[in-house]
PDB file of C-alpha atoms and ligand atoms in Angstrom:
ATOM      1  CA  MET B   1      -0.400   0.336   0.074  1.00  0.00           C
ATOM      2  CA  ALA B   2       1.620   3.137  -1.000  1.00  0.00           C
ATOM      3  CA  LEU B   3       1.875   5.872   2.267  1.00  0.00           C
ATOM      4  CA  CYS B   4      -1.137   8.300   1.875  1.00  0.00           C
ATOM      5  CA  THR B   5      -0.893  11.558   4.358  1.00  0.00           C
ATOM      6  CA  ASP B   6      -4.010  13.120   5.751  1.00  0.00           C
ATOM      7  CA  TYR B   7      -2.538  14.568   9.165  1.00  0.00           C
ATOM      8  CA  LEU B   8      -6.257  16.216   9.054  1.00  0.00           C
ATOM      9  CA  ILE B   9      -7.935  12.582  10.242  1.00  0.00           C
ATOM     10  CA  HIS B  10      -6.935  13.485  13.428  1.00  0.00           C
ATOM     11  CA  GLU B  11      -9.392  17.269  13.624  1.00  0.00           C
ATOM     12  CA  ARG B  12     -12.166  14.518  12.563  1.00  0.00           C
ATOM     13  CA  SER B  13     -11.117  11.586  16.514  1.00  0.00           C
ATOM     14  CA  TYR B  14     -11.661  15.262  18.282  1.00  0.00           C
ATOM     15  CA  GLN B  15     -14.568  15.707  16.866  1.00  0.00           C
ATOM     16  CA  ARG B  16     -15.800  12.342  17.940  1.00  0.00           C
ATOM     17  CA  LYS B  17     -13.751  12.674  21.864  1.00  0.00           C
ATOM     18  CA  ARG B  18     -15.112  15.947  21.697  1.00  0.00           C
ATOM     19  CA  ARG B  19     -18.816  14.268  22.058  1.00  0.00           C
ATOM     20  CA  ASN B  20     -17.829  11.109  24.248  1.00  0.00           C
ATOM     21  CA  PRO B  21     -17.781  12.281  28.201  1.00  0.00           C
ATOM     22  CA  ASP B  22     -15.564   9.296  28.588  1.00  0.00           C
ATOM     23  CA  PHE B  23     -12.361  11.304  26.633  1.00  0.00           C
ATOM     24  CA  VAL B  24     -10.948  14.471  28.147  1.00  0.00           C
ATOM     25  CA  GLY B  25      -8.803  15.459  25.426  1.00  0.00           C
ATOM     26  CA  TRP B  26      -7.209  12.782  23.216  1.00  0.00           C
ATOM     27  CA  MET B  27      -7.404  10.379  26.298  1.00  0.00           C
ATOM     28  CA  ASP B  28      -9.664   9.256  28.954  1.00  0.00           C
ATOM     29  CA  ARG B  29      -8.566  10.660  32.290  1.00  0.00           C
ATOM     30  CA  VAL B  30      -7.422   7.906  33.464  1.00  0.00           C
ATOM     31  CA  ASN B  31      -4.389   7.603  30.585  1.00  0.00           C
ATOM     32  CA  THR B  32      -4.453  11.549  30.506  1.00  0.00           C
ATOM     33  CA  GLU B  33      -3.847  11.538  34.074  1.00  0.00           C
ATOM     34  CA  SER B  34      -0.770   8.713  34.158  1.00  0.00           C
ATOM     35  CA  HIS B  35       0.778  10.360  30.822  1.00  0.00           C
ATOM     36  CA  LEU B  36       0.591  13.735  33.075  1.00  0.00           C
ATOM     37  CA  ALA B  37       2.414  11.758  35.196  1.00  0.00           C
ATOM     38  CA  ALA B  38       5.481  10.187  32.900  1.00  0.00           C
ATOM     39  CA  VAL B  39       5.625  13.835  31.413  1.00  0.00           C
ATOM     40  CA  GLY B  40       5.643  16.123  33.908  1.00  0.00           C
ATOM     41  CA  GLU B  41       8.313  13.191  35.788  1.00  0.00           C
ATOM     42  CA  TRP B  42      10.922  13.550  32.542  1.00  0.00           C
ATOM     43  CA  MET B  43      10.466  17.627  32.917  1.00  0.00           C
ATOM     44  CA  ALA B  44      10.968  18.305  35.728  1.00  0.00           C
ATOM     45  CA  ALA B  45      14.809  18.174  34.908  1.00  0.00           C
ATOM     46  CA  VAL B  46      14.206  22.065  32.434  1.00  0.00           C
ATOM     47  CA  PRO B  47      14.099  25.127  34.083  1.00  0.00           C
ATOM     48  CA  PRO B  48      10.446  26.582  33.569  1.00  0.00           C
ATOM     49  CA  CYS B  49      11.015  28.786  29.542  1.00  0.00           C
ATOM     50  CA  ARG B  50       9.651  30.010  26.555  1.00  0.00           C
ATOM     51  CA  LEU B  51       8.271  26.779  25.650  1.00  0.00           C
ATOM     52  CA  LEU B  52       6.454  25.429  22.394  1.00  0.00           C
ATOM     53  CA  GLU B  53       4.167  22.271  21.955  1.00  0.00           C
ATOM     54  CA  LEU B  54       3.986  20.228  18.855  1.00  0.00           C
ATOM     55  CA  GLY B  55       0.883  18.648  17.852  1.00  0.00           C
ATOM     56  CA  CYS B  56      -0.824  19.958  21.248  1.00  0.00           C
ATOM     57  CA  GLY B  57      -4.392  17.811  20.973  1.00  0.00           C
ATOM     58  CA  ALA B  58      -6.759  19.773  24.256  1.00  0.00           C
ATOM     59  CA  GLY B  59      -3.608  21.316  25.488  1.00  0.00           C
ATOM     60  CA  ASP B  60      -3.463  18.914  28.846  1.00  0.00           C
ATOM     61  CA  GLN B  61       0.177  18.679  28.500  1.00  0.00           C
ATOM     62  CA  SER B  62       1.401  22.469  27.938  1.00  0.00           C
ATOM     63  CA  LEU B  63      -1.646  23.401  31.412  1.00  0.00           C
ATOM     64  CA  TYR B  64       0.179  21.172  33.082  1.00  0.00           C
ATOM     65  CA  LEU B  65       3.886  22.709  32.425  1.00  0.00           C
ATOM     66  CA  ALA B  66       1.814  26.151  32.660  1.00  0.00           C
ATOM     67  CA  ALA B  67       1.057  25.228  35.584  1.00  0.00           C
ATOM     68  CA  ARG B  68       3.946  25.570  36.752  1.00  0.00           C
ATOM     69  CA  GLY B  69       5.360  28.133  35.758  1.00  0.00           C
ATOM     70  CA  PHE B  70       6.263  27.287  31.785  1.00  0.00           C
ATOM     71  CA  ASP B  71       5.419  30.051  29.103  1.00  0.00           C
ATOM     72  CA  CYS B  72       3.571  27.616  27.042  1.00  0.00           C
ATOM     73  CA  VAL B  73       2.434  27.750  23.157  1.00  0.00           C
ATOM     74  CA  GLY B  74       0.825  24.274  21.669  1.00  0.00           C
ATOM     75  CA  VAL B  75       0.211  24.666  18.042  1.00  0.00           C
ATOM     76  CA  ASP B  76      -2.095  21.710  16.505  1.00  0.00           C
ATOM     77  CA  ILE B  77      -3.515  21.170  13.225  1.00  0.00           C
ATOM     78  CA  ALA B  78      -7.279  20.163  14.248  1.00  0.00           C
ATOM     79  CA  PRO B  79      -9.076  22.939  14.835  1.00  0.00           C
ATOM     80  CA  THR B  80     -11.376  21.160  17.476  1.00  0.00           C
ATOM     81  CA  ALA B  81      -8.762  20.138  20.007  1.00  0.00           C
ATOM     82  CA  VAL B  82      -7.582  24.071  19.570  1.00  0.00           C
ATOM     83  CA  ALA B  83     -10.622  25.097  20.865  1.00  0.00           C
ATOM     84  CA  TRP B  84     -11.037  22.730  23.082  1.00  0.00           C
ATOM     85  CA  ALA B  85      -7.117  23.399  24.832  1.00  0.00           C
ATOM     86  CA  GLN B  86      -8.637  26.864  24.847  1.00  0.00           C
ATOM     87  CA  GLU B  87     -11.243  26.167  26.871  1.00  0.00           C
ATOM     88  CA  LYS B  88      -9.383  24.456  29.203  1.00  0.00           C
ATOM     89  CA  ALA B  89      -6.325  27.504  29.846  1.00  0.00           C
ATOM     90  CA  ALA B  90      -9.838  29.959  29.948  1.00  0.00           C
ATOM     91  CA  SER B  91     -11.316  28.171  33.045  1.00  0.00           C
ATOM     92  CA  GLU B  92      -8.011  27.205  34.519  1.00  0.00           C
ATOM     93  CA  GLY B  93      -6.603  31.024  34.126  1.00  0.00           C
ATOM     94  CA  LEU B  94      -3.490  30.307  32.782  1.00  0.00           C
ATOM     95  CA  ALA B  95      -2.169  31.928  30.458  1.00  0.00           C
ATOM     96  CA  ALA B  96      -0.951  29.525  27.690  1.00  0.00           C
ATOM     97  CA  LYS B  97      -2.257  30.081  24.075  1.00  0.00           C
ATOM     98  CA  PHE B  98      -2.765  27.581  21.380  1.00  0.00           C
ATOM     99  CA  HIS B  99      -2.533  27.782  17.550  1.00  0.00           C
ATOM    100  CA  VAL B 100      -4.435  26.436  14.684  1.00  0.00           C
ATOM    101  CA  GLY B 101      -0.916  24.833  12.419  1.00  0.00           C
ATOM    102  CA  ASP B 102       1.068  22.902  10.784  1.00  0.00           C
ATOM    103  CA  VAL B 103       4.417  21.336  12.827  1.00  0.00           C
ATOM    104  CA  LEU B 104       5.233  20.809   9.086  1.00  0.00           C
ATOM    105  CA  ALA B 105       5.529  24.354   8.890  1.00  0.00           C
ATOM    106  CA  LEU B 106       4.978  26.597  11.898  1.00  0.00           C
ATOM    107  CA  PRO B 107       4.080  29.721  12.609  1.00  0.00           C
ATOM    108  CA  PHE B 108       6.564  30.954  14.626  1.00  0.00           C
ATOM    109  CA  PRO B 109      10.139  32.641  13.632  1.00  0.00           C
ATOM    110  CA  ASP B 110      13.639  30.863  14.019  1.00  0.00           C
ATOM    111  CA  ALA B 111      14.753  30.494  17.240  1.00  0.00           C
ATOM    112  CA  SER B 112      12.216  31.609  19.143  1.00  0.00           C
ATOM    113  CA  PHE B 113      11.472  29.065  21.776  1.00  0.00           C
ATOM    114  CA  ASP B 114      14.278  27.208  24.209  1.00  0.00           C
ATOM    115  CA  HIS B 115      12.745  24.438  24.493  1.00  0.00           C
ATOM    116  CA  VAL B 116      10.425  22.515  21.767  1.00  0.00           C
ATOM    117  CA  LEU B 117       8.100  19.816  22.971  1.00  0.00           C
ATOM    118  CA  ASP B 118       7.427  16.687  21.316  1.00  0.00           C
ATOM    119  CA  GLY B 119       3.372  16.393  21.977  1.00  0.00           C
ATOM    120  CA  SER B 120       3.603  12.211  21.526  1.00  0.00           C
ATOM    121  CA  CYS B 121       2.966  14.300  17.469  1.00  0.00           C
ATOM    122  CA  TRP B 122       5.309  13.315  16.220  1.00  0.00           C
ATOM    123  CA  HIS B 123       5.155   9.571  15.815  1.00  0.00           C
ATOM    124  CA  CYS B 124       1.709  10.521  12.824  1.00  0.00           C
ATOM    125  CA  ILE B 125       4.566  12.320  10.974  1.00  0.00           C
ATOM    126  CA  ILE B 126       5.031   9.733   8.257  1.00  0.00           C
ATOM    127  CA  GLY B 127       7.853   9.103   6.276  1.00  0.00           C
ATOM    128  CA  GLU B 128       9.649  11.831   4.060  1.00  0.00           C
ATOM    129  CA  ASP B 129       8.188  14.530   6.435  1.00  0.00           C
ATOM    130  CA  ARG B 130       9.401  13.328   9.377  1.00  0.00           C
ATOM    131  CA  GLY B 131      12.177  14.700   8.552  1.00  0.00           C
ATOM    132  CA  ARG B 132      10.478  17.978   8.216  1.00  0.00           C
ATOM    133  CA  PHE B 133       8.964  17.758  11.608  1.00  0.00           C
ATOM    134  CA  LEU B 134      12.931  17.746  13.282  1.00  0.00           C
ATOM    135  CA  ALA B 135      13.963  20.408  10.630  1.00  0.00           C
ATOM    136  CA  GLU B 136      11.531  22.471  11.769  1.00  0.00           C
ATOM    137  CA  ALA B 137      11.756  22.462  15.501  1.00  0.00           C
ATOM    138  CA  ALA B 138      15.299  22.621  15.259  1.00  0.00           C
ATOM    139  CA  ARG B 139      14.426  26.292  13.012  1.00  0.00           C
ATOM    140  CA  VAL B 140      12.305  27.299  16.186  1.00  0.00           C
ATOM    141  CA  LEU B 141      14.723  26.762  18.850  1.00  0.00           C
ATOM    142  CA  ARG B 142      16.688  29.124  19.754  1.00  0.00           C
ATOM    143  CA  PRO B 143      20.491  27.422  20.120  1.00  0.00           C
ATOM    144  CA  GLY B 144      21.099  26.034  22.627  1.00  0.00           C
ATOM    145  CA  GLY B 145      17.927  24.899  23.411  1.00  0.00           C
ATOM    146  CA  THR B 146      16.393  21.879  23.757  1.00  0.00           C
ATOM    147  CA  PHE B 147      13.330  19.623  22.134  1.00  0.00           C
ATOM    148  CA  THR B 148      12.038  16.217  23.761  1.00  0.00           C
ATOM    149  CA  THR B 149      10.682  14.088  21.824  1.00  0.00           C
ATOM    150  CA  ILE B 150       8.020  11.150  23.381  1.00  0.00           C
ATOM    151  CA  THR B 151       7.456   8.973  20.897  1.00  0.00           C
ATOM    152  CA  MET B 152       6.131   4.777  20.147  1.00  0.00           C
ATOM    153  CA  ILE B 153       8.583   3.119  19.359  1.00  0.00           C
ATOM    154  CA  ASN B 154      10.453  -0.493  18.904  1.00  0.00           C
ATOM    155  CA  GLY B 155       6.944  -1.717  17.101  1.00  0.00           C
ATOM    156  CA  CYS B 156       2.874  -1.998  18.405  1.00  0.00           C
ATOM    157  CA  LYS B 157       1.291  -4.056  20.705  1.00  0.00           C
ATOM    158  CA  TYR B 158      -1.652  -2.841  21.148  1.00  0.00           C
ATOM    159  CA  ALA B 159      -2.846  -1.983  17.353  1.00  0.00           C
ATOM    160  CA  GLY B 160      -6.505  -1.946  18.392  1.00  0.00           C
ATOM    161  CA  ALA B 161      -8.910  -1.226  15.783  1.00  0.00           C
ATOM    162  CA  MET B 162      -6.392  -0.014  13.469  1.00  0.00           C
ATOM    163  CA  GLU B 163      -4.199  -2.494  10.670  1.00  0.00           C
ATOM    164  CA  TYR B 164      -0.572  -2.536  11.685  1.00  0.00           C
ATOM    165  CA  ASP B 165       2.417  -3.706   9.095  1.00  0.00           C
ATOM    166  CA  ALA B 166       5.169  -4.888  11.635  1.00  0.00           C
ATOM    167  CA  GLU B 167       7.364  -5.063   8.803  1.00  0.00           C
ATOM    168  CA  ARG B 168       6.876  -1.027   7.418  1.00  0.00           C
ATOM    169  CA  ARG B 169       6.104  -0.574  11.542  1.00  0.00           C
ATOM    170  CA  ILE B 170       3.021   1.934  10.544  1.00  0.00           C
ATOM    171  CA  GLN B 171      -0.574   1.752  11.958  1.00  0.00           C
ATOM    172  CA  TRP B 172      -3.337   2.505   9.040  1.00  0.00           C
ATOM    173  CA  MET B 173      -7.126   4.615   9.570  1.00  0.00           C
ATOM    174  CA  GLU B 174      -9.238   4.894   6.519  1.00  0.00           C
ATOM    175  CA  GLY B 175      -6.956   3.554   4.335  1.00  0.00           C
ATOM    176  CA  PHE B 176      -4.258   6.520   5.261  1.00  0.00           C
ATOM    177  CA  ALA B 177      -0.788   5.583   7.293  1.00  0.00           C
ATOM    178  CA  VAL B 178      -1.340   7.591  10.338  1.00  0.00           C
ATOM    179  CA  ARG B 179       1.257   6.036  13.095  1.00  0.00           C
ATOM    180  CA  TYR B 180       4.764   5.381  12.733  1.00  0.00           C
ATOM    181  CA  TRP B 181       7.075   3.249  15.900  1.00  0.00           C
ATOM    182  CA  THR B 182      10.576   4.274  15.004  1.00  0.00           C
ATOM    183  CA  THR B 183      13.353   2.583  16.359  1.00  0.00           C
ATOM    184  CA  GLU B 184      16.352   4.792  19.209  1.00  0.00           C
ATOM    185  CA  ALA B 185      19.385   3.908  16.045  1.00  0.00           C
ATOM    186  CA  GLU B 186      16.438   5.661  13.554  1.00  0.00           C
ATOM    187  CA  VAL B 187      15.830   8.764  16.105  1.00  0.00           C
ATOM    188  CA  LEU B 188      19.848   8.760  16.658  1.00  0.00           C
ATOM    189  CA  ARG B 189      20.543   9.515  12.576  1.00  0.00           C
ATOM    190  CA  ASP B 190      17.584  11.900  12.581  1.00  0.00           C
ATOM    191  CA  ALA B 191      18.591  13.759  15.130  1.00  0.00           C
ATOM    192  CA  ALA B 192      21.741  14.474  14.163  1.00  0.00           C
ATOM    193  CA  ALA B 193      20.914  15.168  10.508  1.00  0.00           C
ATOM    194  CA  ALA B 194      18.907  17.936  12.280  1.00  0.00           C
ATOM    195  CA  GLY B 195      22.450  19.122  14.256  1.00  0.00           C
ATOM    196  CA  LEU B 196      20.642  18.022  16.995  1.00  0.00           C
ATOM    197  CA  GLU B 197      22.843  16.540  20.118  1.00  0.00           C
ATOM    198  CA  VAL B 198      21.652  13.903  22.363  1.00  0.00           C
ATOM    199  CA  ALA B 199      21.577  14.881  26.333  1.00  0.00           C
ATOM    200  CA  ARG B 200      19.790  11.955  27.654  1.00  0.00           C
ATOM    201  CA  SER B 201      17.595   8.946  26.616  1.00  0.00           C
ATOM    202  CA  LYS B 202      15.008   6.691  28.671  1.00  0.00           C
ATOM    203  CA  ILE B 203      12.776   3.854  26.934  1.00  0.00           C
ATOM    204  CA  ARG B 204      10.012   2.468  29.532  1.00  0.00           C
ATOM    205  CA  GLY B 205       6.024   2.270  29.636  1.00  0.00           C
ATOM    206  CA  VAL B 206       3.777   4.422  30.256  1.00  0.00           C
ATOM    207  CA  SER B 207       0.603   2.421  31.938  1.00  0.00           C
ATOM    208  CA  GLU B 208      -1.021  -0.599  32.266  1.00  0.00           C
ATOM    209  CA  SER B 209      -4.130  -0.187  29.671  1.00  0.00           C
ATOM    210  CA  TYR B 210      -1.201   1.300  27.333  1.00  0.00           C
ATOM    211  CA  PRO B 211       1.798  -1.009  26.972  1.00  0.00           C
ATOM    212  CA  GLU B 212       3.316   1.089  24.065  1.00  0.00           C
ATOM    213  CA  GLU B 213       7.298   1.395  23.988  1.00  0.00           C
ATOM    214  CA  ILE B 214       7.843   5.330  24.662  1.00  0.00           C
ATOM    215  CA  LEU B 215      11.435   6.885  23.899  1.00  0.00           C
ATOM    216  CA  PHE B 216      11.995   9.921  26.171  1.00  0.00           C
ATOM    217  CA  ILE B 217      14.390  11.326  24.178  1.00  0.00           C
ATOM    218  CA  ASP B 218      16.431  15.579  25.679  1.00  0.00           C
ATOM    219  CA  LEU B 219      18.064  16.706  21.929  1.00  0.00           C
ATOM    220  CA  ILE B 220      20.667  19.914  22.010  1.00  0.00           C
ATOM    221  CA  LEU B 221      21.119  22.377  19.371  1.00  0.00           C
TER     222      LEU B 221
HETATM  223  C1  SAM M 301      -1.318  11.420  19.773  1.00  0.00           C
HETATM  224  S1  SAM M 301      -1.914  13.094  19.224  1.00  0.00           S
HETATM  225  C2  SAM M 301      -1.140  13.844  21.434  1.00  0.00           C
HETATM  226  C3  SAM M 301      -1.848  15.308  21.213  1.00  0.00           C
HETATM  227  C4  SAM M 301      -1.289  15.628  22.952  1.00  0.00           C
HETATM  228  N1  SAM M 301      -0.057  15.943  22.248  1.00  0.00           N
HETATM  229  C5  SAM M 301      -1.792  15.253  24.310  1.00  0.00           C
HETATM  230  O1  SAM M 301      -0.829  13.849  24.321  1.00  0.00           O
HETATM  231  O2  SAM M 301      -3.044  14.824  24.883  1.00  0.00           O
HETATM  232  C6  SAM M 301      -0.900  13.482  18.315  1.00  0.00           C
HETATM  233  C7  SAM M 301      -1.180  15.222  18.091  1.00  0.00           C
HETATM  234  O3  SAM M 301      -1.082  15.454  16.853  1.00  0.00           O
HETATM  235  C8  SAM M 301      -1.124  15.658  16.517  1.00  0.00           C
HETATM  236  N2  SAM M 301      -1.083  16.484  15.085  1.00  0.00           N
HETATM  237  C9  SAM M 301      -0.875  15.593  14.359  1.00  0.00           C
HETATM  238  N3  SAM M 301      -0.367  15.970  12.576  1.00  0.00           N
HETATM  239  C10 SAM M 301      -0.149  17.210  12.496  1.00  0.00           C
HETATM  240  C11 SAM M 301       0.638  17.529  12.204  1.00  0.00           C
HETATM  241  N4  SAM M 301       0.830  17.668  11.047  1.00  0.00           N
HETATM  242  N5  SAM M 301       0.563  19.427  12.036  1.00  0.00           N
HETATM  243  C12 SAM M 301       0.097  19.743  13.822  1.00  0.00           C
HETATM  244  N6  SAM M 301      -0.504  18.975  14.546  1.00  0.00           N
HETATM  245  C13 SAM M 301      -0.417  17.104  14.193  1.00  0.00           C
HETATM  246  C14 SAM M 301      -3.087  15.286  15.984  1.00  0.00           C
HETATM  247  O4  SAM M 301      -3.684  16.739  15.807  1.00  0.00           O
HETATM  248  C15 SAM M 301      -3.092  15.700  17.218  1.00  0.00           C
HETATM  249  O5  SAM M 301      -3.543  15.811  18.814  1.00  0.00           O
END
């Protein structure tokens, strides 16, 4: 099957999730809370700074970090998710800002952030776009700035209703390639190509109901 992508497929998912009271954003409350605990543990080593979240969705990670002193900006391709994030920021009285935009052509000037956080977005980006994603992250980082990616690796453990191609490590939905499971070796190769060096990394699971292996890695420009 050819690698067709449609990143706006996430908008259709958010429209369904927004109507479902079990969902607080991309995930339900239990999975969101355990994911935020893992993200919070990792981000505790990063001093509060001006931070951009790529693929911020309904804003939970940015809002969690904004409540801990970060000056957060989030960007996501799904308008329903961005509106949801803006509503949460207003109701929680947090100053985080959320924008509709494509991570492959970020609507921000060069060197405008101290830290870029991959909001579990890079594993949604397929094929040659994956290099563009890292190049854009590096472009908006100031020299010496840092980039955290939180990305599924080493193959899908739970495909759910979606078809999984184990040979290409790609998951399909509605005929589109929607997820890519990279490897640590590929991340190191792609980071080097974008001029980023590894600062620290760790592979961990997130929760029993979400069995994927997740690579947390900090890269420095
Ligand atoms: C797995 S979800 C995670 C959302 C959020 N960071 C969270 O933790 O709840 C990945 C997000 O990436 C967004 N996304 C996918 N492709 C994108 C693109 N090309 N540009 C911007 N956002 C994109 C999706 O809309 C989705 O919100």
